[in-house]
PDB file of C-alpha atoms in Angstrom:
ATOM      1  CA  PRO A   1     -63.656-201.484  43.377  1.00 68.00           C
ATOM      2  CA  ARG A   2     -62.496-203.957  40.456  1.00 71.00           C
ATOM      3  CA  THR A   3     -63.548-201.782  37.731  1.00 75.00           C
ATOM      4  CA  VAL A   4     -63.547-197.778  37.677  1.00 76.00           C
ATOM      5  CA  VAL A   5     -65.040-195.703  35.288  1.00 77.00           C
ATOM      6  CA  PRO A   6     -64.512-191.644  35.136  1.00 76.00           C
ATOM      7  CA  GLY A   7     -66.408-189.880  37.380  1.00 75.00           C
ATOM      8  CA  TRP A   8     -67.092-192.925  39.876  1.00 80.00           C
ATOM      9  CA  LEU A   9     -66.343-190.770  42.934  1.00 81.00           C
ATOM     10  CA  ARG A  10     -68.924-188.106  41.546  1.00 78.00           C
ATOM     11  CA  PRO A  11     -71.755-189.315  43.733  1.00 81.00           C
ATOM     12  CA  VAL A  12     -69.569-188.926  46.980  1.00 82.00           C
ATOM     13  CA  CYS A  13     -68.315-185.730  46.137  1.00 78.00           C
ATOM     14  CA  GLY A  14     -71.954-184.679  44.981  1.00 74.00           C
ATOM     15  CA  ARG A  15     -73.587-185.292  48.526  1.00 79.00           C
ATOM     16  CA  GLY A  16     -72.254-182.142  49.906  1.00 78.00           C
ATOM     17  CA  LEU A  17     -70.965-183.809  53.078  1.00 83.00           C
ATOM     18  CA  PRO A  18     -68.431-181.870  54.861  1.00 83.00           C
ATOM     19  CA  PHE A  19     -65.324-184.019  54.685  1.00 83.00           C
ATOM     20  CA  ASP A  20     -61.945-184.006  52.732  1.00 84.00           C
ATOM     21  CA  LEU A  21     -60.916-186.176  50.442  1.00 84.00           C
ATOM     22  CA  THR A  22     -57.266-186.925  50.047  1.00 87.00           C
ATOM     23  CA  PHE A  23     -55.378-188.537  47.367  1.00 87.00           C
ATOM     24  CA  LEU A  24     -51.656-189.858  47.806  1.00 89.00           C
ATOM     25  CA  ILE A  25     -49.808-190.891  44.559  1.00 89.00           C
ATOM     26  CA  ARG A  26     -46.897-192.289  44.087  1.00 90.00           C
ATOM     27  CA  PRO A  27     -45.536-193.348  40.742  1.00 92.00           C
ATOM     28  CA  ILE A  28     -43.612-196.599  40.357  1.00 94.00           C
ATOM     29  CA  SER A  29     -40.867-196.983  37.925  1.00 94.00           C
ATOM     30  CA  ALA A  30     -41.451-199.219  34.929  1.00 92.00           C
ATOM     31  CA  ASP A  31     -38.810-201.612  35.854  1.00 94.00           C
ATOM     32  CA  THR A  32     -40.236-202.023  39.633  1.00 95.00           C
ATOM     33  CA  ALA A  33     -43.522-202.332  38.298  1.00 93.00           C
ATOM     34  CA  GLN A  34     -42.339-205.226  35.828  1.00 94.00           C
ATOM     35  CA  ARG A  35     -40.506-207.016  38.583  1.00 94.00           C
ATOM     36  CA  PHE A  36     -43.811-206.599  40.767  1.00 93.00           C
ATOM     37  CA  LEU A  37     -45.956-207.792  38.004  1.00 93.00           C
ATOM     38  CA  ASP A  38     -43.618-210.918  37.049  1.00 93.00           C
ATOM     39  CA  ARG A  39     -43.599-211.719  40.796  1.00 93.00           C
ATOM     40  CA  GLN A  40     -47.426-211.826  41.046  1.00 92.00           C
ATOM     41  CA  VAL A  41     -47.989-213.942  37.939  1.00 93.00           C
ATOM     42  CA  THR A  42     -45.372-216.248  39.293  1.00 93.00           C
ATOM     43  CA  VAL A  43     -47.010-216.307  42.797  1.00 92.00           C
ATOM     44  CA  HIS A  44     -50.504-216.940  41.514  1.00 90.00           C
ATOM     45  CA  GLY A  45     -49.548-219.155  38.638  1.00 90.00           C
ATOM     46  CA  SER A  46     -47.702-221.501  41.057  1.00 91.00           C
ATOM     47  CA  ALA A  47     -50.380-221.497  43.511  1.00 89.00           C
ATOM     48  CA  GLN A  48     -53.083-222.481  40.753  1.00 88.00           C
ATOM     49  CA  ARG A  49     -50.887-225.237  39.756  1.00 89.00           C
ATOM     50  CA  PHE A  50     -50.318-226.489  43.198  1.00 91.00           C
ATOM     51  CA  GLY A  51     -53.948-226.725  43.605  1.00 87.00           C
ATOM     52  CA  ALA A  52     -54.624-228.414  40.494  1.00 87.00           C
ATOM     53  CA  GLY A  53     -51.800-231.118  41.379  1.00 89.00           C
ATOM     54  CA  ARG A  54     -53.862-231.385  44.320  1.00 90.00           C
ATOM     55  CA  GLY A  55     -57.168-231.794  42.588  1.00 89.00           C
ATOM     56  CA  ARG A  56     -58.291-228.476  44.249  1.00 88.00           C
ATOM     57  CA  ILE A  57     -60.983-226.225  42.521  1.00 86.00           C
ATOM     58  CA  ASN A  58     -59.277-222.913  41.367  1.00 82.00           C
ATOM     59  CA  ASP A  59     -59.914-220.168  43.792  1.00 86.00           C
ATOM     60  CA  THR A  60     -61.646-217.218  41.748  1.00 87.00           C
ATOM     61  CA  ALA A  61     -60.038-214.238  43.468  1.00 87.00           C
ATOM     62  CA  GLN A  62     -56.373-216.028  42.607  1.00 87.00           C
ATOM     63  CA  ASP A  63     -57.817-216.159  39.126  1.00 89.00           C
ATOM     64  CA  THR A  64     -58.691-212.772  38.910  1.00 89.00           C
ATOM     65  CA  ALA A  65     -55.530-211.374  40.562  1.00 88.00           C
ATOM     66  CA  LEU A  66     -53.269-213.544  37.907  1.00 90.00           C
ATOM     67  CA  GLU A  67     -55.589-212.428  35.010  1.00 91.00           C
ATOM     68  CA  ASP A  68     -54.774-208.764  36.190  1.00 89.00           C
ATOM     69  CA  ALA A  69     -51.291-208.881  36.530  1.00 91.00           C
ATOM     70  CA  ALA A  70     -50.832-210.814  33.331  1.00 92.00           C
ATOM     71  CA  ASN A  71     -52.839-208.194  31.308  1.00 91.00           C
ATOM     72  CA  LEU A  72     -50.944-205.170  32.892  1.00 92.00           C
ATOM     73  CA  ARG A  73     -47.526-206.718  32.037  1.00 92.00           C
ATOM     74  CA  MET A  74     -47.489-205.923  28.424  1.00 92.00           C
ATOM     75  CA  PRO A  75     -48.903-202.145  28.592  1.00 92.00           C
ATOM     76  CA  ILE A  76     -46.421-201.245  31.329  1.00 92.00           C
ATOM     77  CA  GLN A  77     -43.545-202.725  29.166  1.00 91.00           C
ATOM     78  CA  ARG A  78     -44.707-200.774  26.064  1.00 91.00           C
ATOM     79  CA  GLY A  79     -44.991-197.693  28.121  1.00 89.00           C
ATOM     80  CA  GLN A  80     -48.874-197.426  27.605  1.00 89.00           C
ATOM     81  CA  GLU A  81     -49.509-197.344  31.321  1.00 91.00           C
ATOM     82  CA  GLN A  82     -47.553-196.835  34.855  1.00 92.00           C
ATOM     83  CA  LEU A  83     -48.092-198.294  37.992  1.00 93.00           C
ATOM     84  CA  PHE A  84     -48.971-195.988  40.921  1.00 93.00           C
ATOM     85  CA  ARG A  85     -49.305-196.694  44.641  1.00 92.00           C
ATOM     86  CA  VAL A  86     -52.207-194.575  45.953  1.00 90.00           C
ATOM     87  CA  GLY A  87     -53.540-193.893  49.226  1.00 89.00           C
ATOM     88  CA  ILE A  88     -56.895-192.800  49.609  1.00 88.00           C
ATOM     89  CA  TYR A  89     -58.093-190.943  52.861  1.00 90.00           C
ATOM     90  CA  SER A  90     -61.133-189.036  53.973  1.00 88.00           C
ATOM     91  CA  LEU A  91     -61.141-186.556  56.937  1.00 90.00           C
ATOM     92  CA  VAL A  92     -64.777-185.885  58.625  1.00 90.00           C
ATOM     93  CA  ARG A  93     -64.693-183.021  61.166  1.00 88.00           C
ATOM     94  CA  ALA A  94     -67.693-182.032  63.371  1.00 90.00           C
ATOM     95  CA  THR A  95     -68.211-179.751  66.410  1.00 91.00           C
ATOM     96  CA  SER A  96     -69.699-182.520  68.510  1.00 93.00           C
ATOM     97  CA  ALA A  97     -69.487-186.322  69.208  1.00 93.00           C
ATOM     98  CA  SER A  98     -73.028-186.934  68.332  1.00 95.00           C
ATOM     99  CA  ALA A  99     -72.791-184.798  64.888  1.00 93.00           C
ATOM    100  CA  LEU A 100     -69.289-186.712  64.084  1.00 92.00           C
ATOM    101  CA  GLU A 101     -71.299-190.278  64.145  1.00 93.00           C
ATOM    102  CA  GLY A 102     -73.744-189.141  62.104  1.00 93.00           C
ATOM    103  CA  LEU A 103     -71.657-187.577  59.406  1.00 92.00           C
ATOM    104  CA  LEU A 104     -69.056-190.865  59.758  1.00 91.00           C
ATOM    105  CA  ARG A 105     -71.950-192.821  59.060  1.00 92.00           C
ATOM    106  CA  GLN A 106     -73.276-190.828  56.034  1.00 92.00           C
ATOM    107  CA  ALA A 107     -69.350-190.530  54.656  1.00 90.00           C
ATOM    108  CA  ARG A 108     -69.321-194.551  55.109  1.00 91.00           C
ATOM    109  CA  GLU A 109     -72.542-194.873  53.408  1.00 92.00           C
ATOM    110  CA  SER A 110     -71.418-192.968  50.288  1.00 89.00           C
ATOM    111  CA  LEU A 111     -68.192-194.676  50.119  1.00 89.00           C
ATOM    112  CA  SER A 112     -69.602-197.922  50.210  1.00 90.00           C
ATOM    113  CA  ARG A 113     -72.096-197.397  47.320  1.00 89.00           C
ATOM    114  CA  VAL A 114     -68.989-196.640  45.030  1.00 86.00           C
ATOM    115  CA  GLY A 115     -67.305-199.831  46.189  1.00 85.00           C
ATOM    116  CA  ILE A 116     -64.839-198.382  48.535  1.00 85.00           C
ATOM    117  CA  HIS A 117     -64.269-200.181  51.811  1.00 86.00           C
ATOM    118  CA  THR A 118     -63.562-197.764  54.961  1.00 88.00           C
ATOM    119  CA  ARG A 119     -62.011-198.217  58.130  1.00 88.00           C
ATOM    120  CA  GLU A 120     -61.512-195.854  61.020  1.00 88.00           C
ATOM    121  CA  THR A 121     -58.306-194.736  62.612  1.00 89.00           C
ATOM    122  CA  ARG A 122     -59.182-194.992  65.984  1.00 84.00           C
ATOM    123  CA  PHE A 123     -55.406-195.346  67.633  1.00 91.00           C
ATOM    124  CA  GLN A 124     -53.869-193.651  64.429  1.00 92.00           C
ATOM    125  CA  GLN A 125     -55.978-190.251  64.668  1.00 89.00           C
ATOM    126  CA  LEU A 126     -52.802-187.961  64.764  1.00 92.00           C
ATOM    127  CA  GLN A 127     -51.088-190.035  61.494  1.00 93.00           C
ATOM    128  CA  ALA A 128     -54.536-189.915  59.766  1.00 91.00           C
ATOM    129  CA  PHE A 129     -54.850-186.261  60.251  1.00 91.00           C
ATOM    130  CA  ARG A 130     -51.203-185.568  58.878  1.00 91.00           C
ATOM    131  CA  SER A 131     -51.801-187.908  56.065  1.00 91.00           C
ATOM    132  CA  CYS A 132     -54.720-185.887  54.848  1.00 89.00           C
ATOM    133  CA  LEU A 133     -53.016-182.441  54.986  1.00 87.00           C
ATOM    134  CA  PRO A 134     -51.406-181.136  52.067  1.00 83.00           C
ATOM    135  CA  GLN A 135     -47.715-181.733  52.845  1.00 84.00           C
ATOM    136  CA  LEU A 136     -47.321-185.086  50.960  1.00 83.00           C
ATOM    137  CA  THR A 137     -46.948-187.518  53.990  1.00 87.00           C
ATOM    138  CA  ASP A 138     -48.595-190.855  54.080  1.00 90.00           C
ATOM    139  CA  GLU A 139     -48.162-191.811  57.578  1.00 91.00           C
ATOM    140  CA  LEU A 140     -50.671-194.527  57.415  1.00 92.00           C
ATOM    141  CA  GLY A 141     -49.230-196.369  54.510  1.00 89.00           C
ATOM    142  CA  ASP A 142     -52.418-197.793  53.629  1.00 88.00           C
ATOM    143  CA  GLU A 143     -51.664-197.685  49.795  1.00 89.00           C
ATOM    144  CA  HIS A 144     -53.050-199.936  46.789  1.00 87.00           C
ATOM    145  CA  TYR A 145     -51.780-200.491  43.605  1.00 88.00           C
ATOM    146  CA  LEU A 146     -53.623-198.440  40.625  1.00 88.00           C
ATOM    147  CA  HIS A 147     -52.596-198.190  36.763  1.00 89.00           C
ATOM    148  CA  THR A 148     -52.863-194.941  34.747  1.00 87.00           C
ATOM    149  CA  SER A 149     -56.509-195.637  33.441  1.00 83.00           C
ATOM    150  CA  GLY A 150     -57.644-196.229  36.783  1.00 83.00           C
ATOM    151  CA  LEU A 151     -56.052-193.399  38.204  1.00 83.00           C
ATOM    152  CA  THR A 152     -57.447-190.772  35.816  1.00 80.00           C
ATOM    153  CA  ALA A 153     -61.212-192.162  37.127  1.00 80.00           C
ATOM    154  CA  LEU A 154     -60.313-191.208  40.449  1.00 78.00           C
ATOM    155  CA  LEU A 155     -60.921-187.426  39.449  1.00 70.00           C
ATOM    156  CA  PRO A 156     -64.345-186.819  41.189  1.00 64.00           C
ATOM    157  CA  TRP A 157     -65.625-185.025  37.917  1.00 57.00           C
ATOM    158  CA  SER A 158     -65.515-186.046  34.341  1.00 53.00           C
ATOM    159  CA  ALA A 159     -65.805-184.172  31.172  1.00 50.00           C
ATOM    160  CA  VAL A 160     -64.853-184.483  27.539  1.00 51.00           C
ATOM    161  CA  HIS A 161     -62.374-181.831  28.084  1.00 58.00           C
ATOM    162  CA  LEU A 162     -60.843-180.207  31.097  1.00 67.00           C
ATOM    163  CA  TRP A 163     -59.266-177.128  31.220  1.00 73.00           C
ATOM    164  CA  MET A 164     -58.774-174.936  34.299  1.00 76.00           C
ATOM    165  CA  PRO A 165     -57.252-171.403  34.040  1.00 79.00           C
ATOM    166  CA  GLY A 166     -54.157-171.175  35.747  1.00 82.00           C
ATOM    167  CA  GLY A 167     -53.577-174.923  35.683  1.00 83.00           C
ATOM    168  CA  PHE A 168     -50.747-177.311  34.705  1.00 80.00           C
ATOM    169  CA  LEU A 169     -50.848-180.255  32.160  1.00 81.00           C
ATOM    170  CA  TRP A 170     -52.055-183.341  33.787  1.00 75.00           C
ATOM    171  CA  GLY A 171     -52.004-185.671  30.861  1.00 75.00           C
ATOM    172  CA  LEU A 172     -54.002-186.472  27.694  1.00 72.00           C
ATOM    173  CA  VAL A 173     -57.290-187.932  27.274  1.00 68.00           C
ATOM    174  CA  ASN A 174     -56.976-191.263  25.547  1.00 64.00           C
ATOM    175  CA  GLY A 175     -58.210-191.486  21.811  1.00 61.00           C
ATOM    176  CA  THR A 176     -58.796-187.767  21.550  1.00 65.00           C
ATOM    177  CA  ARG A 177     -55.364-186.654  22.886  1.00 68.00           C
ATOM    178  CA  THR A 178     -57.169-183.628  24.310  1.00 72.00           C
ATOM    179  CA  PRO A 179     -54.874-181.903  26.903  1.00 77.00           C
ATOM    180  CA  ILE A 180     -56.309-182.173  30.701  1.00 79.00           C
ATOM    181  CA  VAL A 181     -54.993-179.097  32.671  1.00 81.00           C
ATOM    182  CA  ILE A 182     -56.084-178.767  36.506  1.00 79.00           C
ATOM    183  CA  ASN A 183     -55.303-176.160  38.775  1.00 79.00           C
ATOM    184  CA  LEU A 184     -54.909-177.920  42.217  1.00 75.00           C
ATOM    185  CA  PHE A 185     -55.596-174.637  44.185  1.00 75.00           C
ATOM    186  CA  SER A 186     -59.059-173.977  42.567  1.00 69.00           C
ATOM    187  CA  ASN A 187     -62.443-175.780  43.159  1.00 61.00           C
ATOM    188  CA  PRO A 188     -63.456-178.656  40.511  1.00 52.00           C
ATOM    189  CA  PRO A 189     -65.994-177.298  37.616  1.00 46.00           C
TER     190      PRO A 189
END
C-alpha cells in the first residue's frame, strides 16, 4: 500500500490463520539510495516533461512516484531515514489440498484487506519455502523499497513502548525516543 501506519498488519496476524509471515529486510547504503532516488527523480521528471511537450496529460502514477522520490531524497541525505529492500512472504500449510485452498483464500482475503497484493508461486514452491525459512535467503527476489518509517510500521503489533525481555535494541520511537527492544525468538506481546 502507498501509506502504512503502525500496526497495519495486526488484522492479518490477529485472525489466527495458520500461516507464517516472513520479512526479509536488506538495508541500502545512503550513497546507493541517494543515487537510486536521483535516478528516479530524473526518469519520472523527464517523462513528465516529454509528455507535457507532446500535449499529454500527466500520468498520476508517475506524478506520485516523482513526488515520493523527491520527498525522500532530503531525509536520506540528512540521515533521518534509510532505504531498505523488503520482501514479504507468507507460507500457508495444510494437510489436504482442499484445506490448503480454503486457507489460501482466507490468507489472500486478509492480506488484500490491508492492501497487500499477493501472488502464488506455483512453479517456484521450493524457492518460496526456502525463502520463508529463518536462514536469511531470498530465492524469489520479490523485493520492494521501503524507508525506515514504513519499515517500523511492518511490526504486526504496535505499542507506545515495546520492551521484550532478552531482546536487543531495534531502534527508537520517533518523538519520544523510547527504546524498542525485541526478542526475535519470543512470541509478540
